[in-house]
Amino acid sequence: MPSVQVIALDVGGTHSRAALFDAGRIVWRSSAPTPGRHGPQAMLSTMAELLRPVQDVAAPVGVAIAGRVVDGGVTAHNETLLAGWSGYPLAAELARQTKRPVRVFNDARAAAWGEYRFGAGRGCDEFLFVTVSSGIGAGLVLNRRLHLARNGLDAELGETRLVDGRTLEQHASGTALGELAARHGYADGKALCDAADAGDAWAESQLRDGVRELAGKLADLTVMLGIERTAIGGGVGLRPGYLERLRHAMADLPALYCHELMRAELGADAGLYGAAALATAPLRSG
């Protein structure tokens, strides 16, 4: 993290947050509901309001947001979270409005860099961050650098396909668990997970089925990229017992396919730390 001041924004599915970093520490923060269903202009207005209290701080801005990011433009993967985003030039528009340099990154990639620099990834050359929440996202650090592909498809683990044609996200995310819960009489995905923790055999089998699929993807990445450590985050991934289930699933595989699994350390602030660090960092893409 540079010793100068940096502003970070993290656009979440329900809330968006802003933070001012000074010498690597958060010295101010704020949040507001994410107007996800109201299009990019509404989000731009929300960002401007979040930044109003620090409008006199001449600091670069790093933004973490869900979706595919190419040259500062954002295309949403999930229209229910960010409606109307198709290559929207967020970096250029926010820079024009705030009169500051702006860099935009996928939220999982920003969180991966945050965890690598300041959390569970410290000391690794090859590191993977995976968030299991309403969706499944990931970020890769390879040879101590954040992997940023020119086409924005840097580490779309949730979009990888399973043998039945579904994606990993459609099978193992919090949204998928919620849909499964609704079909089988549970209030929501959290209730299904709670039931599994309480000894409900069917709920446990469904939760572990998704965990096994994730373990298989991590095993593939171990032998493809030499991943040393994966940090698991997200609302589902940070539930008590989730990491233990994942470790158990990985332990069933030959040692060649295994690597260290850890709980993400920065929690909801990982994206803020990563976006702040990336706002002024030398970048290499492709």
Short mmCIF file of N, CA and C in Angstrom, two decimals, residues 112-273:
data_model
loop_
_atom_site.label_atom_id
_atom_site.label_comp_id
_atom_site.label_asym_id
_atom_site.label_seq_id
_atom_site.Cartn_x
_atom_site.Cartn_y
_atom_site.Cartn_z
N ALA A 112 -8.86 -10.66 -3.80
CA ALA A 112 -7.71 -11.57 -3.84
C ALA A 112 -6.42 -10.82 -3.57
N TRP A 113 -6.28 -9.65 -4.17
CA TRP A 113 -5.06 -8.86 -3.96
C TRP A 113 -4.99 -8.35 -2.53
N GLY A 114 -6.14 -7.97 -1.99
CA GLY A 114 -6.15 -7.55 -0.60
C GLY A 114 -5.71 -8.66 0.34
N GLU A 115 -6.25 -9.87 0.13
CA GLU A 115 -5.87 -10.99 0.98
C GLU A 115 -4.40 -11.38 0.76
N TYR A 116 -3.95 -11.28 -0.47
CA TYR A 116 -2.55 -11.63 -0.76
C TYR A 116 -1.59 -10.66 -0.08
N ARG A 117 -1.89 -9.39 -0.15
CA ARG A 117 -0.98 -8.37 0.40
C ARG A 117 -1.08 -8.26 1.91
N PHE A 118 -2.29 -8.38 2.44
CA PHE A 118 -2.50 -8.02 3.85
C PHE A 118 -3.18 -9.10 4.68
N GLY A 119 -3.52 -10.24 4.08
CA GLY A 119 -4.28 -11.26 4.80
C GLY A 119 -3.73 -12.65 4.62
N ALA A 120 -4.61 -13.57 4.24
CA ALA A 120 -4.28 -15.00 4.25
C ALA A 120 -3.28 -15.42 3.17
N GLY A 121 -3.03 -14.57 2.18
CA GLY A 121 -2.13 -14.95 1.10
C GLY A 121 -0.69 -14.52 1.26
N ARG A 122 -0.39 -13.86 2.36
CA ARG A 122 0.98 -13.37 2.54
C ARG A 122 1.99 -14.52 2.54
N GLY A 123 3.09 -14.30 1.80
CA GLY A 123 4.16 -15.29 1.74
C GLY A 123 4.03 -16.29 0.62
N CYS A 124 2.95 -16.24 -0.17
CA CYS A 124 2.75 -17.18 -1.28
C CYS A 124 3.23 -16.58 -2.60
N ASP A 125 3.68 -17.45 -3.49
CA ASP A 125 3.94 -17.03 -4.87
C ASP A 125 2.69 -17.24 -5.73
N GLU A 126 1.99 -18.38 -5.50
CA GLU A 126 0.78 -18.71 -6.25
C GLU A 126 -0.37 -18.85 -5.25
N PHE A 127 -1.34 -17.96 -5.36
CA PHE A 127 -2.39 -17.84 -4.35
C PHE A 127 -3.74 -17.68 -5.04
N LEU A 128 -4.75 -18.30 -4.46
CA LEU A 128 -6.12 -18.21 -4.98
C LEU A 128 -7.04 -17.75 -3.87
N PHE A 129 -7.88 -16.78 -4.18
CA PHE A 129 -8.96 -16.37 -3.28
C PHE A 129 -10.28 -16.77 -3.90
N VAL A 130 -11.15 -17.41 -3.12
CA VAL A 130 -12.47 -17.82 -3.60
C VAL A 130 -13.52 -17.28 -2.64
N THR A 131 -14.51 -16.59 -3.17
CA THR A 131 -15.64 -16.15 -2.37
C THR A 131 -16.86 -16.97 -2.73
N VAL A 132 -17.45 -17.60 -1.73
CA VAL A 132 -18.69 -18.36 -1.91
C VAL A 132 -19.78 -17.57 -1.19
N SER A 133 -20.59 -16.90 -1.97
CA SER A 133 -21.63 -16.04 -1.42
C SER A 133 -22.87 -16.22 -2.28
N SER A 134 -23.56 -15.13 -2.63
CA SER A 134 -24.69 -15.26 -3.55
C SER A 134 -24.22 -15.84 -4.87
N GLY A 135 -23.01 -15.50 -5.26
CA GLY A 135 -22.34 -16.13 -6.41
C GLY A 135 -21.04 -16.77 -5.96
N ILE A 136 -20.25 -17.20 -6.92
CA ILE A 136 -18.91 -17.72 -6.63
C ILE A 136 -17.92 -16.95 -7.49
N GLY A 137 -17.01 -16.25 -6.83
CA GLY A 137 -15.99 -15.49 -7.54
C GLY A 137 -14.61 -15.91 -7.09
N ALA A 138 -13.61 -15.48 -7.83
CA ALA A 138 -12.24 -15.86 -7.49
C ALA A 138 -11.26 -14.84 -8.04
N GLY A 139 -10.07 -14.87 -7.49
CA GLY A 139 -8.96 -14.06 -7.98
C GLY A 139 -7.68 -14.84 -7.84
N LEU A 140 -6.79 -14.69 -8.82
CA LEU A 140 -5.55 -15.45 -8.88
C LEU A 140 -4.34 -14.53 -8.75
N VAL A 141 -3.41 -14.91 -7.90
CA VAL A 141 -2.09 -14.28 -7.87
C VAL A 141 -1.10 -15.33 -8.35
N LEU A 142 -0.43 -15.05 -9.45
CA LEU A 142 0.52 -15.98 -10.05
C LEU A 142 1.90 -15.31 -10.11
N ASN A 143 2.90 -16.00 -9.60
CA ASN A 143 4.25 -15.45 -9.54
C ASN A 143 4.26 -14.07 -8.89
N ARG A 144 3.46 -13.96 -7.83
CA ARG A 144 3.38 -12.77 -6.99
C ARG A 144 2.75 -11.57 -7.68
N ARG A 145 2.01 -11.81 -8.77
CA ARG A 145 1.31 -10.72 -9.45
C ARG A 145 -0.14 -11.12 -9.65
N LEU A 146 -1.03 -10.15 -9.51
CA LEU A 146 -2.44 -10.40 -9.75
C LEU A 146 -2.66 -10.68 -11.23
N HIS A 147 -3.33 -11.78 -11.53
CA HIS A 147 -3.61 -12.12 -12.93
C HIS A 147 -4.77 -11.28 -13.43
N LEU A 148 -4.51 -10.45 -14.44
CA LEU A 148 -5.52 -9.61 -15.06
C LEU A 148 -5.48 -9.84 -16.56
N ALA A 149 -6.45 -10.56 -17.08
CA ALA A 149 -6.50 -10.85 -18.51
C ALA A 149 -7.06 -9.67 -19.27
N ARG A 150 -6.62 -9.50 -20.50
CA ARG A 150 -7.07 -8.36 -21.30
C ARG A 150 -8.57 -8.42 -21.59
N ASN A 151 -9.14 -9.63 -21.65
CA ASN A 151 -10.57 -9.75 -21.94
C ASN A 151 -11.43 -9.77 -20.69
N GLY A 152 -10.82 -9.58 -19.52
CA GLY A 152 -11.59 -9.52 -18.28
C GLY A 152 -11.95 -10.85 -17.67
N LEU A 153 -11.59 -11.95 -18.33
CA LEU A 153 -11.88 -13.29 -17.79
C LEU A 153 -10.65 -13.79 -17.05
N ASP A 154 -10.46 -13.24 -15.86
CA ASP A 154 -9.22 -13.46 -15.13
C ASP A 154 -9.25 -14.72 -14.27
N ALA A 155 -10.38 -15.03 -13.69
CA ALA A 155 -10.46 -16.18 -12.78
C ALA A 155 -11.94 -16.48 -12.52
N GLU A 156 -12.71 -16.70 -13.57
CA GLU A 156 -14.15 -16.87 -13.42
C GLU A 156 -14.48 -18.31 -13.00
N LEU A 157 -14.11 -18.65 -11.79
CA LEU A 157 -14.31 -20.00 -11.28
C LEU A 157 -15.79 -20.38 -11.26
N GLY A 158 -16.64 -19.44 -10.88
CA GLY A 158 -18.07 -19.73 -10.81
C GLY A 158 -18.69 -20.04 -12.14
N GLU A 159 -18.06 -19.58 -13.24
CA GLU A 159 -18.60 -19.81 -14.58
C GLU A 159 -18.08 -21.11 -15.21
N THR A 160 -17.19 -21.81 -14.54
CA THR A 160 -16.71 -23.09 -15.08
C THR A 160 -17.84 -24.11 -15.03
N ARG A 161 -17.81 -25.05 -15.99
CA ARG A 161 -18.95 -25.95 -16.18
C ARG A 161 -18.72 -27.29 -15.50
N LEU A 162 -19.83 -27.88 -15.07
CA LEU A 162 -19.83 -29.21 -14.48
C LEU A 162 -20.29 -30.21 -15.53
N VAL A 163 -20.22 -31.50 -15.20
CA VAL A 163 -20.55 -32.53 -16.19
C VAL A 163 -22.03 -32.50 -16.57
N ASP A 164 -22.90 -31.96 -15.72
CA ASP A 164 -24.33 -31.91 -16.04
C ASP A 164 -24.71 -30.66 -16.83
N GLY A 165 -23.71 -29.84 -17.19
CA GLY A 165 -23.98 -28.65 -17.99
C GLY A 165 -24.17 -27.38 -17.19
N ARG A 166 -24.42 -27.51 -15.91
CA ARG A 166 -24.54 -26.32 -15.07
C ARG A 166 -23.15 -25.75 -14.77
N THR A 167 -23.15 -24.51 -14.32
CA THR A 167 -21.89 -23.93 -13.86
C THR A 167 -21.72 -24.23 -12.37
N LEU A 168 -20.50 -24.04 -11.90
CA LEU A 168 -20.25 -24.22 -10.47
C LEU A 168 -21.12 -23.28 -9.66
N GLU A 169 -21.30 -22.05 -10.12
CA GLU A 169 -22.14 -21.09 -9.41
C GLU A 169 -23.59 -21.54 -9.35
N GLN A 170 -24.08 -22.11 -10.43
CA GLN A 170 -25.46 -22.59 -10.45
C GLN A 170 -25.68 -23.78 -9.53
N HIS A 171 -24.61 -24.42 -9.13
CA HIS A 171 -24.72 -25.63 -8.31
C HIS A 171 -24.35 -25.41 -6.85
N ALA A 172 -23.38 -24.52 -6.57
CA ALA A 172 -22.79 -24.50 -5.23
C ALA A 172 -22.81 -23.13 -4.56
N SER A 173 -23.40 -22.12 -5.17
CA SER A 173 -23.41 -20.78 -4.58
C SER A 173 -24.54 -20.65 -3.56
N GLY A 174 -24.54 -19.53 -2.85
CA GLY A 174 -25.64 -19.26 -1.93
C GLY A 174 -26.97 -19.15 -2.64
N THR A 175 -26.97 -18.57 -3.84
CA THR A 175 -28.21 -18.49 -4.62
C THR A 175 -28.71 -19.87 -4.97
N ALA A 176 -27.81 -20.76 -5.39
CA ALA A 176 -28.20 -22.13 -5.72
C ALA A 176 -28.76 -22.85 -4.50
N LEU A 177 -28.13 -22.66 -3.35
CA LEU A 177 -28.63 -23.27 -2.12
C LEU A 177 -30.01 -22.73 -1.77
N GLY A 178 -30.22 -21.43 -2.00
CA GLY A 178 -31.53 -20.85 -1.73
C GLY A 178 -32.62 -21.43 -2.62
N GLU A 179 -32.30 -21.62 -3.90
CA GLU A 179 -33.28 -22.21 -4.82
C GLU A 179 -33.58 -23.65 -4.44
N LEU A 180 -32.56 -24.38 -4.04
CA LEU A 180 -32.74 -25.76 -3.59
C LEU A 180 -33.59 -25.80 -2.32
N ALA A 181 -33.32 -24.89 -1.41
CA ALA A 181 -34.08 -24.83 -0.16
C ALA A 181 -35.56 -24.58 -0.44
N ALA A 182 -35.86 -23.65 -1.34
CA ALA A 182 -37.25 -23.32 -1.64
C ALA A 182 -38.01 -24.51 -2.21
N ARG A 183 -37.32 -25.34 -2.97
CA ARG A 183 -37.99 -26.50 -3.58
C ARG A 183 -38.25 -27.61 -2.57
N HIS A 184 -37.58 -27.56 -1.43
CA HIS A 184 -37.68 -28.67 -0.48
C HIS A 184 -38.14 -28.23 0.91
N GLY A 185 -38.81 -27.09 0.97
CA GLY A 185 -39.49 -26.72 2.20
C GLY A 185 -38.66 -26.00 3.25
N TYR A 186 -37.46 -25.55 2.90
CA TYR A 186 -36.66 -24.75 3.83
C TYR A 186 -36.91 -23.27 3.53
N ALA A 187 -36.80 -22.46 4.55
CA ALA A 187 -37.12 -21.04 4.38
C ALA A 187 -36.22 -20.37 3.35
N ASP A 188 -34.92 -20.67 3.40
CA ASP A 188 -33.96 -20.08 2.49
C ASP A 188 -32.66 -20.88 2.57
N GLY A 189 -31.64 -20.41 1.85
CA GLY A 189 -30.38 -21.13 1.85
C GLY A 189 -29.73 -21.18 3.22
N LYS A 190 -29.86 -20.10 3.98
CA LYS A 190 -29.30 -20.08 5.34
C LYS A 190 -29.96 -21.15 6.19
N ALA A 191 -31.29 -21.28 6.06
CA ALA A 191 -32.00 -22.29 6.84
C ALA A 191 -31.54 -23.70 6.46
N LEU A 192 -31.27 -23.91 5.18
CA LEU A 192 -30.77 -25.22 4.76
C LEU A 192 -29.40 -25.49 5.39
N CYS A 193 -28.51 -24.49 5.37
CA CYS A 193 -27.19 -24.65 5.97
C CYS A 193 -27.29 -24.85 7.48
N ASP A 194 -28.20 -24.10 8.11
CA ASP A 194 -28.41 -24.27 9.54
C ASP A 194 -28.88 -25.69 9.86
N ALA A 195 -29.78 -26.21 9.01
CA ALA A 195 -30.28 -27.57 9.21
C ALA A 195 -29.16 -28.59 9.07
N ALA A 196 -28.26 -28.36 8.11
CA ALA A 196 -27.12 -29.26 7.95
C ALA A 196 -26.24 -29.24 9.19
N ASP A 197 -26.00 -28.07 9.73
CA ASP A 197 -25.19 -27.95 10.94
C ASP A 197 -25.85 -28.63 12.13
N ALA A 198 -27.20 -28.67 12.12
CA ALA A 198 -27.94 -29.26 13.23
C ALA A 198 -28.12 -30.77 13.08
N GLY A 199 -27.59 -31.36 11.98
CA GLY A 199 -27.66 -32.80 11.84
C GLY A 199 -28.67 -33.31 10.83
N ASP A 200 -29.30 -32.43 10.07
CA ASP A 200 -30.24 -32.85 9.03
C ASP A 200 -29.45 -33.54 7.92
N ALA A 201 -29.64 -34.83 7.77
CA ALA A 201 -28.82 -35.64 6.85
C ALA A 201 -29.00 -35.21 5.40
N TRP A 202 -30.25 -34.91 4.99
CA TRP A 202 -30.46 -34.53 3.59
C TRP A 202 -29.82 -33.17 3.31
N ALA A 203 -30.01 -32.20 4.21
CA ALA A 203 -29.41 -30.88 4.01
C ALA A 203 -27.89 -30.99 3.98
N GLU A 204 -27.35 -31.83 4.85
CA GLU A 204 -25.90 -32.02 4.87
C GLU A 204 -25.41 -32.60 3.55
N SER A 205 -26.15 -33.55 3.00
CA SER A 205 -25.72 -34.17 1.73
C SER A 205 -25.73 -33.16 0.60
N GLN A 206 -26.72 -32.25 0.59
CA GLN A 206 -26.80 -31.25 -0.47
C GLN A 206 -25.67 -30.22 -0.33
N LEU A 207 -25.40 -29.80 0.88
CA LEU A 207 -24.32 -28.85 1.10
C LEU A 207 -22.98 -29.45 0.72
N ARG A 208 -22.76 -30.70 1.13
CA ARG A 208 -21.48 -31.35 0.82
C ARG A 208 -21.33 -31.63 -0.67
N ASP A 209 -22.44 -31.82 -1.38
CA ASP A 209 -22.36 -32.06 -2.82
C ASP A 209 -21.74 -30.85 -3.52
N GLY A 210 -22.20 -29.65 -3.15
CA GLY A 210 -21.61 -28.44 -3.73
C GLY A 210 -20.17 -28.25 -3.31
N VAL A 211 -19.87 -28.57 -2.06
CA VAL A 211 -18.50 -28.46 -1.56
C VAL A 211 -17.57 -29.39 -2.33
N ARG A 212 -18.04 -30.61 -2.62
CA ARG A 212 -17.20 -31.56 -3.39
C ARG A 212 -16.91 -31.03 -4.79
N GLU A 213 -17.89 -30.39 -5.41
CA GLU A 213 -17.64 -29.82 -6.74
C GLU A 213 -16.59 -28.72 -6.68
N LEU A 214 -16.67 -27.88 -5.66
CA LEU A 214 -15.66 -26.83 -5.49
C LEU A 214 -14.29 -27.45 -5.25
N ALA A 215 -14.23 -28.49 -4.41
CA ALA A 215 -12.96 -29.17 -4.14
C ALA A 215 -12.35 -29.71 -5.42
N GLY A 216 -13.18 -30.24 -6.30
CA GLY A 216 -12.68 -30.75 -7.58
C GLY A 216 -12.07 -29.66 -8.44
N LYS A 217 -12.70 -28.49 -8.45
CA LYS A 217 -12.14 -27.36 -9.20
C LYS A 217 -10.80 -26.91 -8.62
N LEU A 218 -10.73 -26.86 -7.29
CA LEU A 218 -9.48 -26.47 -6.64
C LEU A 218 -8.38 -27.48 -6.92
N ALA A 219 -8.74 -28.76 -6.97
CA ALA A 219 -7.77 -29.80 -7.29
C ALA A 219 -7.20 -29.61 -8.69
N ASP A 220 -8.08 -29.28 -9.63
CA ASP A 220 -7.62 -29.05 -11.00
C ASP A 220 -6.64 -27.87 -11.06
N LEU A 221 -6.96 -26.80 -10.33
CA LEU A 221 -6.09 -25.63 -10.34
C LEU A 221 -4.75 -25.91 -9.66
N THR A 222 -4.75 -26.82 -8.70
CA THR A 222 -3.50 -27.19 -8.04
C THR A 222 -2.49 -27.70 -9.04
N VAL A 223 -2.92 -28.62 -9.90
CA VAL A 223 -1.99 -29.24 -10.85
C VAL A 223 -1.80 -28.40 -12.11
N MET A 224 -2.74 -27.50 -12.40
CA MET A 224 -2.60 -26.65 -13.58
C MET A 224 -1.71 -25.44 -13.33
N LEU A 225 -1.84 -24.85 -12.14
CA LEU A 225 -1.19 -23.56 -11.86
C LEU A 225 -0.25 -23.58 -10.68
N GLY A 226 -0.16 -24.69 -9.99
CA GLY A 226 0.74 -24.77 -8.85
C GLY A 226 0.29 -23.96 -7.66
N ILE A 227 -1.03 -23.84 -7.47
CA ILE A 227 -1.55 -23.07 -6.35
C ILE A 227 -1.01 -23.62 -5.03
N GLU A 228 -0.48 -22.73 -4.21
CA GLU A 228 0.04 -23.13 -2.90
C GLU A 228 -1.01 -23.03 -1.80
N ARG A 229 -1.87 -22.02 -1.92
CA ARG A 229 -2.83 -21.76 -0.84
C ARG A 229 -4.08 -21.12 -1.42
N THR A 230 -5.23 -21.53 -0.90
CA THR A 230 -6.49 -20.89 -1.24
C THR A 230 -7.12 -20.34 0.03
N ALA A 231 -7.59 -19.10 -0.03
CA ALA A 231 -8.35 -18.51 1.07
C ALA A 231 -9.81 -18.48 0.67
N ILE A 232 -10.67 -18.93 1.56
CA ILE A 232 -12.10 -19.00 1.31
C ILE A 232 -12.79 -17.87 2.05
N GLY A 233 -13.59 -17.10 1.32
CA GLY A 233 -14.35 -16.01 1.91
C GLY A 233 -15.80 -16.07 1.46
N GLY A 234 -16.53 -14.99 1.71
CA GLY A 234 -17.93 -14.91 1.33
C GLY A 234 -18.86 -15.34 2.45
N GLY A 235 -20.13 -14.95 2.33
CA GLY A 235 -21.10 -15.25 3.36
C GLY A 235 -21.29 -16.72 3.63
N VAL A 236 -21.28 -17.55 2.58
CA VAL A 236 -21.37 -19.00 2.75
C VAL A 236 -20.02 -19.57 3.14
N GLY A 237 -18.98 -19.14 2.45
CA GLY A 237 -17.65 -19.70 2.68
C GLY A 237 -17.11 -19.46 4.06
N LEU A 238 -17.54 -18.37 4.72
CA LEU A 238 -17.06 -18.06 6.06
C LEU A 238 -17.96 -18.60 7.16
N ARG A 239 -19.04 -19.30 6.79
CA ARG A 239 -19.87 -19.95 7.81
C ARG A 239 -19.05 -20.97 8.60
N PRO A 240 -19.26 -21.08 9.90
CA PRO A 240 -18.59 -22.14 10.66
C PRO A 240 -18.89 -23.50 10.05
N GLY A 241 -17.87 -24.27 9.83
CA GLY A 241 -18.05 -25.61 9.30
C GLY A 241 -17.83 -25.74 7.80
N TYR A 242 -17.94 -24.64 7.05
CA TYR A 242 -17.79 -24.75 5.60
C TYR A 242 -16.36 -25.12 5.23
N LEU A 243 -15.39 -24.43 5.79
CA LEU A 243 -14.00 -24.71 5.46
C LEU A 243 -13.63 -26.14 5.87
N GLU A 244 -14.14 -26.60 6.99
CA GLU A 244 -13.85 -27.97 7.44
C GLU A 244 -14.42 -28.98 6.45
N ARG A 245 -15.61 -28.73 5.93
CA ARG A 245 -16.19 -29.63 4.92
C ARG A 245 -15.32 -29.64 3.66
N LEU A 246 -14.84 -28.46 3.26
CA LEU A 246 -14.00 -28.37 2.07
C LEU A 246 -12.68 -29.09 2.28
N ARG A 247 -12.07 -28.93 3.44
CA ARG A 247 -10.84 -29.65 3.73
C ARG A 247 -11.05 -31.15 3.71
N HIS A 248 -12.18 -31.59 4.23
CA HIS A 248 -12.49 -33.03 4.23
C HIS A 248 -12.62 -33.55 2.81
N ALA A 249 -13.29 -32.77 1.95
CA ALA A 249 -13.44 -33.19 0.55
C ALA A 249 -12.09 -33.24 -0.16
N MET A 250 -11.23 -32.27 0.10
CA MET A 250 -9.90 -32.27 -0.51
C MET A 250 -9.05 -33.43 -0.01
N ALA A 251 -9.24 -33.80 1.26
CA ALA A 251 -8.44 -34.87 1.85
C ALA A 251 -8.71 -36.22 1.21
N ASP A 252 -9.86 -36.36 0.55
CA ASP A 252 -10.18 -37.61 -0.14
C ASP A 252 -9.43 -37.76 -1.46
N LEU A 253 -8.74 -36.69 -1.90
CA LEU A 253 -8.03 -36.72 -3.17
C LEU A 253 -6.56 -37.08 -2.96
N PRO A 254 -5.89 -37.59 -3.99
CA PRO A 254 -4.45 -37.84 -3.88
C PRO A 254 -3.69 -36.57 -3.52
N ALA A 255 -2.59 -36.71 -2.85
CA ALA A 255 -1.82 -35.56 -2.35
C ALA A 255 -1.41 -34.61 -3.47
N LEU A 256 -1.21 -35.12 -4.67
CA LEU A 256 -0.81 -34.29 -5.80
C LEU A 256 -1.80 -33.16 -6.04
N TYR A 257 -3.07 -33.39 -5.72
CA TYR A 257 -4.14 -32.44 -6.04
C TYR A 257 -4.50 -31.52 -4.88
N CYS A 258 -3.76 -31.59 -3.81
CA CYS A 258 -4.13 -30.85 -2.60
C CYS A 258 -3.19 -29.67 -2.35
N HIS A 259 -3.72 -28.65 -1.72
CA HIS A 259 -2.92 -27.54 -1.25
C HIS A 259 -3.56 -26.97 0.00
N GLU A 260 -2.92 -25.98 0.59
CA GLU A 260 -3.39 -25.43 1.85
C GLU A 260 -4.67 -24.62 1.67
N LEU A 261 -5.64 -24.87 2.54
CA LEU A 261 -6.89 -24.12 2.55
C LEU A 261 -6.98 -23.32 3.83
N MET A 262 -7.32 -22.03 3.70
CA MET A 262 -7.40 -21.15 4.86
C MET A 262 -8.67 -20.31 4.80
N ARG A 263 -9.08 -19.85 5.94
CA ARG A 263 -10.16 -18.89 6.03
C ARG A 263 -9.62 -17.51 5.65
N ALA A 264 -10.34 -16.78 4.81
CA ALA A 264 -9.94 -15.41 4.48
C ALA A 264 -9.89 -14.58 5.76
N GLU A 265 -8.92 -13.68 5.84
CA GLU A 265 -8.67 -12.95 7.08
C GLU A 265 -9.28 -11.56 7.13
N LEU A 266 -9.51 -10.93 5.99
CA LEU A 266 -9.92 -9.53 5.97
C LEU A 266 -11.44 -9.35 5.95
N GLY A 267 -12.18 -10.45 5.81
CA GLY A 267 -13.63 -10.36 5.81
C GLY A 267 -14.15 -9.43 4.73
N ALA A 268 -15.13 -8.62 5.08
CA ALA A 268 -15.76 -7.74 4.10
C ALA A 268 -14.85 -6.62 3.62
N ASP A 269 -13.73 -6.40 4.29
CA ASP A 269 -12.82 -5.32 3.89
C ASP A 269 -11.80 -5.73 2.83
N ALA A 270 -11.77 -6.99 2.44
CA ALA A 270 -10.75 -7.45 1.49
C ALA A 270 -10.80 -6.66 0.20
N GLY A 271 -12.00 -6.42 -0.33
CA GLY A 271 -12.11 -5.67 -1.58
C GLY A 271 -11.65 -4.24 -1.43
N LEU A 272 -11.92 -3.62 -0.30
CA LEU A 272 -11.46 -2.24 -0.07
C LEU A 272 -9.94 -2.18 -0.02
N TYR A 273 -9.32 -3.11 0.71
CA TYR A 273 -7.87 -3.11 0.79
C TYR A 273 -7.25 -3.37 -0.59
#
